[in-house]
Structures are given as C-alpha cells and as structure tokens.
Amino acid sequence: MTTKRHLIIGMHLAVNGENGKKGAFIDEHIAFAQRAEAAKLDFVFKADYLIAHPELMAKTKGTAGLDPSFLMATVARETKQIGLVTTVSTSFIPPYIIARQLQSLNWISEGRLGWNLVTSIDGAYNFSNELMPSSEERYAKATECKEVVQQLWHSNPYELLETDGNLEKINELVKPINHEGQYFHVKGPLNIPMHPAGDIPLFQAGASNTGRQFAAAVSNAVFAATPAIEVGIELRNDLRERAIIAGRSADDIRLLPGLYFFIGDTYEEALEMHRKAHEHLTTERRYNALESVIGMDIRHLSLVDYVTAAMLPPEDQKVRSKTHAQLVRRYIIENEPTVEELLARPEVIGSAHLVAIGTPQDIVNQIVNFYEKGALDGFIAVPGGPAKSLDLFFSDVIPMLVERGLFRAEYEGSTLRSHLGLDTLLLN
C-alpha cells in the first residue's frame, strides 16, 4: 500500500550528559524516541563514527557513544511504530555481517528499520594498514556491497517460515547467491529470513558528484547538507533528474536536510540560544575548522576584510569531505563574506545543516518556504540549545505543521516503509 504524501520528518537521536551526569543514558535515549513517536515522527536517526573523535566527545560531554545498531535494538523494544534508522559503513564491514545484523534489527523492530548507508571519510587505520580509498573507489565498493546485501536478504525469503520444516521446500526457497565481484566474493544464502515488511529503506548522505549519482540510483532518502534554499533546490532537482536517468521515478528519492533548530518565545531568545551553543568555539578554532574544510588560511586578514573567490585554493586539492568543501566554496563565491561572517557560517563551525532560529511560527514559516520552493521533501531535526527549544518543537512546531495539512496527526501504518510512502507487504 502507499500513504498520502506529506513532509517526511525524522529526528537525530541526540542525548548528551548534563549536570555532570555520565554514561550511555539508555533510559534517556528510549524516552527521547518515545517522545518522537508520540509526535508521530517518521523515524529517529543515529549517525556513527568509526574513529575516536575528540571534538565530538567534547560536544557530547559525558555520553558514551554506543554502536547505533545496538542502541536501536534497545529502543526498538520500547517503541511500537516510529522508524529506526541506523548507520553502517560499507567500506569496512563485510556485506554478510551487514545483511544479517540489519535483518535481525528489522525483525526486532517489526519492520521499522532503515539503513543509513555510509562509505566513511576516514578510519581505514582502524581496520588495516592500507590508506583510505578515494571517494570514487569507496562508492564503487558501496554499490557492490549494497547489491550483495540485498541479494542476501532475498536469498532467504519470508516464505521459509511457512514451510513447516519441510526440507524439500526449504531447499527450493533458500538459495546461494554465488556473488563474484570486484570487492566481494559471497556464496550465501543468509541464515535469517527476510522480514515481510519488504526491503529495508536506504538512506544516504553523499552530495559530491559521485555521491549524488550513487544516491539517485539506490537511496530512498538523502540526508543532505543544504544551509541555503538555493542549495536545496539545486540538489533536489539534480537528484530527481539523476533518478529518472537511472530508471527510477523522481519521487522515489526524498531530500531530507538536517534542520539544526533553536526555538524560543522570541527571535532574540532563540538567537541567544544559538550564541551560547557555539560560544566555546574560539576564533582560532574557527580558523582551524576553515583550514580543515578547504585548506584555506586567512589569519593574515582582519575580521572586516572580504573573502573572495580569487582567494580560494585549487579545487582539486585533497580534502576530508568534498561535499563540505563545495558548500564553503559556493558560499564564498556567491556572497564574498567578511572574515567574521565566514567564520560564523554553519558550513565552517558545524556540519552545514540548515539552521533555523526563531519562534515556533518562524521555524514553521521557514520549513514551509523551503518545501513550497522545492528545496526539501522533509527534514531530519537536529536539536540545538536548551530543553526549552526541544519542548517548543514538539508542543508547537509539529502541531502547526499538522494544522497546515503538511504532516500526519496519526500514523497510517506500522513500518518505516509505510511511513515513507513506499510499497509495503504487511504481516498477516
């Protein structure tokens, strides 16, 4: 079945230590997910890093960052309908392990799982002595890995459970995949049957040329970095065009930018929330961040000097993230900001999310504007600021979107595929 199209709204499962508390905060993660479920959000989302990240550790305070799939297994047992999107890298994890773990999670959650498929931008040194592969090679490997994983899922169909132990029928249904590719050699079949909800929805975050091509060909949703409406419109149009060329429908892919929100009773209060959230970032750390993103050192300039396109370093230099670098380059080319303005940009001091600051009505207006202009199909909310900001998101922003007919008042199904409007085979 399919559901009526509306905004797709997910939320980053973000729980950090406060008031000196330390630990994994399992109960807090569960409560957070239950709150999102009460608001009828489509899913909660958890990113992952395969390296020890000091800046992330500092930001998350006393929180022990768990493997997201283990965390989602716990959350699944305490929720009933909200989707659960976990992150797994194709660069380092064998496809058989990915297929088995994700299908296990799909059974634990009763068909509510989503796979955020990432290629990782670093961390090779934790798995081998080899250097980190190029972006193109990582996506080539991801393409093959994804195909192997889906073949493994289908190699052990749900109908196996209806054979009543008949060995002849089992042998007819459960077949090896005998995959022989450039990166993987996998016989199969998988040793766990496929959940009847159907294929697990795929999320992807790459926005480089290679990443866009990959996303358009395989993804159901793209977690995007679109800090400005023009960036969102261009990316969404490009992905939809690429999807058609790849033999898919333009509506098969959904653009979901991160919405980093700070909500107060007044714009001034929300702006102060944003200032406090970033006051730990010294000017020197901001210079370092800019240099890390695009290899550009502007310490010799004053804060009121303009940064122009002519100052940009060569575009073909090696950078940590091509997507992030392209966003910063684009902002400089189109705006020629002052040094102070550039160092305050989310592309520099954050992860290039769409930043939303203001009253609940301000936030709704911004979301609606981006939606009506074709800059998004929904968003993944990233809470910023104090608890009040999150409270206002749930108490005011979501109900306003429901009143406008842009979001559901109640769930229309019980699987992530149904929430996303994908065809769903329901349990009997």
PDB file of N, CA and C in Angstrom, residues 69-104:
ATOM      1  N   SER A  69      23.520   0.526  16.105  1.00  0.00           N
ATOM      2  CA  SER A  69      22.646  -0.624  15.879  1.00  0.00           C
ATOM      3  C   SER A  69      22.276  -1.311  17.191  1.00  0.00           C
ATOM      4  N   PHE A  70      23.223  -1.397  18.124  1.00  0.00           N
ATOM      5  CA  PHE A  70      22.911  -1.953  19.442  1.00  0.00           C
ATOM      6  C   PHE A  70      21.938  -1.040  20.178  1.00  0.00           C
ATOM      7  N   LEU A  71      22.142   0.266  20.057  1.00  0.00           N
ATOM      8  CA  LEU A  71      21.251   1.222  20.702  1.00  0.00           C
ATOM      9  C   LEU A  71      19.843   1.108  20.127  1.00  0.00           C
ATOM     10  N   MET A  72      19.738   0.993  18.796  1.00  0.00           N
ATOM     11  CA  MET A  72      18.425   0.896  18.160  1.00  0.00           C
ATOM     12  C   MET A  72      17.702  -0.397  18.542  1.00  0.00           C
ATOM     13  N   ALA A  73      18.453  -1.463  18.784  1.00  0.00           N
ATOM     14  CA  ALA A  73      17.822  -2.715  19.211  1.00  0.00           C
ATOM     15  C   ALA A  73      17.134  -2.530  20.551  1.00  0.00           C
ATOM     16  N   THR A  74      17.755  -1.751  21.431  1.00  0.00           N
ATOM     17  CA  THR A  74      17.162  -1.465  22.733  1.00  0.00           C
ATOM     18  C   THR A  74      15.943  -0.559  22.591  1.00  0.00           C
ATOM     19  N   VAL A  75      16.087   0.493  21.775  1.00  0.00           N
ATOM     20  CA  VAL A  75      14.978   1.423  21.556  1.00  0.00           C
ATOM     21  C   VAL A  75      13.790   0.714  20.906  1.00  0.00           C
ATOM     22  N   ALA A  76      14.072  -0.237  20.022  1.00  0.00           N
ATOM     23  CA  ALA A  76      13.005  -0.943  19.302  1.00  0.00           C
ATOM     24  C   ALA A  76      12.052  -1.656  20.255  1.00  0.00           C
ATOM     25  N   ARG A  77      12.593  -2.192  21.349  1.00  0.00           N
ATOM     26  CA  ARG A  77      11.760  -2.942  22.285  1.00  0.00           C
ATOM     27  C   ARG A  77      10.852  -2.046  23.119  1.00  0.00           C
ATOM     28  N   GLU A  78      11.117  -0.747  23.116  1.00  0.00           N
ATOM     29  CA  GLU A  78      10.344   0.190  23.945  1.00  0.00           C
ATOM     30  C   GLU A  78       9.507   1.155  23.108  1.00  0.00           C
ATOM     31  N   THR A  79       9.450   0.923  21.799  1.00  0.00           N
ATOM     32  CA  THR A  79       8.618   1.726  20.897  1.00  0.00           C
ATOM     33  C   THR A  79       7.810   0.778  20.024  1.00  0.00           C
ATOM     34  N   LYS A  80       6.817   1.319  19.326  1.00  0.00           N
ATOM     35  CA  LYS A  80       5.923   0.451  18.575  1.00  0.00           C
ATOM     36  C   LYS A  80       5.802   0.802  17.099  1.00  0.00           C
ATOM     37  N   GLN A  81       5.908   2.087  16.740  1.00  0.00           N
ATOM     38  CA  GLN A  81       5.625   2.475  15.362  1.00  0.00           C
ATOM     39  C   GLN A  81       6.697   3.334  14.696  1.00  0.00           C
ATOM     40  N   ILE A  82       7.421   4.101  15.462  1.00  0.00           N
ATOM     41  CA  ILE A  82       8.387   5.008  14.856  1.00  0.00           C
ATOM     42  C   ILE A  82       9.514   4.240  14.177  1.00  0.00           C
ATOM     43  N   GLY A  83       9.977   4.740  13.011  1.00  0.00           N
ATOM     44  CA  GLY A  83      11.082   4.126  12.302  1.00  0.00           C
ATOM     45  C   GLY A  83      12.394   4.330  13.038  1.00  0.00           C
ATOM     46  N   LEU A  84      13.347   3.432  12.793  1.00  0.00           N
ATOM     47  CA  LEU A  84      14.645   3.463  13.464  1.00  0.00           C
ATOM     48  C   LEU A  84      15.731   3.353  12.405  1.00  0.00           C
ATOM     49  N   VAL A  85      16.465   4.422  12.180  1.00  0.00           N
ATOM     50  CA  VAL A  85      17.477   4.447  11.120  1.00  0.00           C
ATOM     51  C   VAL A  85      18.864   4.378  11.742  1.00  0.00           C
ATOM     52  N   THR A  86      19.567   3.282  11.473  1.00  0.00           N
ATOM     53  CA  THR A  86      20.915   3.094  11.991  1.00  0.00           C
ATOM     54  C   THR A  86      21.931   3.302  10.883  1.00  0.00           C
ATOM     55  N   THR A  87      23.192   3.486  11.269  1.00  0.00           N
ATOM     56  CA  THR A  87      24.261   3.777  10.321  1.00  0.00           C
ATOM     57  C   THR A  87      25.264   2.629  10.279  1.00  0.00           C
ATOM     58  N   VAL A  88      25.568   2.161   9.059  1.00  0.00           N
ATOM     59  CA  VAL A  88      26.565   1.108   8.882  1.00  0.00           C
ATOM     60  C   VAL A  88      27.415   1.445   7.663  1.00  0.00           C
ATOM     61  N   SER A  89      28.727   1.344   7.820  1.00  0.00           N
ATOM     62  CA  SER A  89      29.658   1.661   6.731  1.00  0.00           C
ATOM     63  C   SER A  89      29.897   0.457   5.828  1.00  0.00           C
ATOM     64  N   THR A  90      29.883   0.710   4.532  1.00  0.00           N
ATOM     65  CA  THR A  90      30.179  -0.343   3.552  1.00  0.00           C
ATOM     66  C   THR A  90      31.668  -0.460   3.265  1.00  0.00           C
ATOM     67  N   SER A  91      32.462   0.476   3.761  1.00  0.00           N
ATOM     68  CA  SER A  91      33.895   0.457   3.458  1.00  0.00           C
ATOM     69  C   SER A  91      34.646  -0.571   4.287  1.00  0.00           C
ATOM     70  N   PHE A  92      34.120  -0.897   5.468  1.00  0.00           N
ATOM     71  CA  PHE A  92      34.880  -1.749   6.378  1.00  0.00           C
ATOM     72  C   PHE A  92      34.130  -2.978   6.878  1.00  0.00           C
ATOM     73  N   ILE A  93      32.805  -2.980   6.794  1.00  0.00           N
ATOM     74  CA  ILE A  93      32.010  -4.087   7.335  1.00  0.00           C
ATOM     75  C   ILE A  93      31.615  -5.027   6.200  1.00  0.00           C
ATOM     76  N   PRO A  94      31.885  -6.338   6.317  1.00  0.00           N
ATOM     77  CA  PRO A  94      31.533  -7.290   5.256  1.00  0.00           C
ATOM     78  C   PRO A  94      30.028  -7.322   5.010  1.00  0.00           C
ATOM     79  N   PRO A  95      29.609  -7.482   3.760  1.00  0.00           N
ATOM     80  CA  PRO A  95      28.181  -7.451   3.444  1.00  0.00           C
ATOM     81  C   PRO A  95      27.364  -8.534   4.146  1.00  0.00           C
ATOM     82  N   TYR A  96      27.945  -9.687   4.395  1.00  0.00           N
ATOM     83  CA  TYR A  96      27.176 -10.735   5.084  1.00  0.00           C
ATOM     84  C   TYR A  96      26.829 -10.305   6.505  1.00  0.00           C
ATOM     85  N   ILE A  97      27.787  -9.672   7.186  1.00  0.00           N
ATOM     86  CA  ILE A  97      27.531  -9.176   8.542  1.00  0.00           C
ATOM     87  C   ILE A  97      26.481  -8.071   8.501  1.00  0.00           C
ATOM     88  N   ILE A  98      26.608  -7.154   7.528  1.00  0.00           N
ATOM     89  CA  ILE A  98      25.623  -6.076   7.399  1.00  0.00           C
ATOM     90  C   ILE A  98      24.228  -6.645   7.181  1.00  0.00           C
ATOM     91  N   ALA A  99      24.117  -7.585   6.244  1.00  0.00           N
ATOM     92  CA  ALA A  99      22.809  -8.166   5.909  1.00  0.00           C
ATOM     93  C   ALA A  99      22.190  -8.854   7.118  1.00  0.00           C
ATOM     94  N   ARG A 100      22.998  -9.595   7.842  1.00  0.00           N
ATOM     95  CA  ARG A 100      22.480 -10.353   8.987  1.00  0.00           C
ATOM     96  C   ARG A 100      22.075  -9.436  10.132  1.00  0.00           C
ATOM     97  N   GLN A 101      22.921  -8.461  10.453  1.00  0.00           N
ATOM     98  CA  GLN A 101      22.610  -7.578  11.566  1.00  0.00           C
ATOM     99  C   GLN A 101      21.396  -6.701  11.276  1.00  0.00           C
ATOM    100  N   LEU A 102      21.325  -6.161  10.053  1.00  0.00           N
ATOM    101  CA  LEU A 102      20.198  -5.290   9.730  1.00  0.00           C
ATOM    102  C   LEU A 102      18.890  -6.071   9.647  1.00  0.00           C
ATOM    103  N   GLN A 103      18.928  -7.269   9.091  1.00  0.00           N
ATOM    104  CA  GLN A 103      17.701  -8.067   9.032  1.00  0.00           C
ATOM    105  C   GLN A 103      17.274  -8.495  10.428  1.00  0.00           C
ATOM    106  N   SER A 104      18.237  -8.751  11.310  1.00  0.00           N
ATOM    107  CA  SER A 104      17.912  -9.061  12.702  1.00  0.00           C
ATOM    108  C   SER A 104      17.206  -7.870  13.355  1.00  0.00           C
TER     109      SER A 104
END
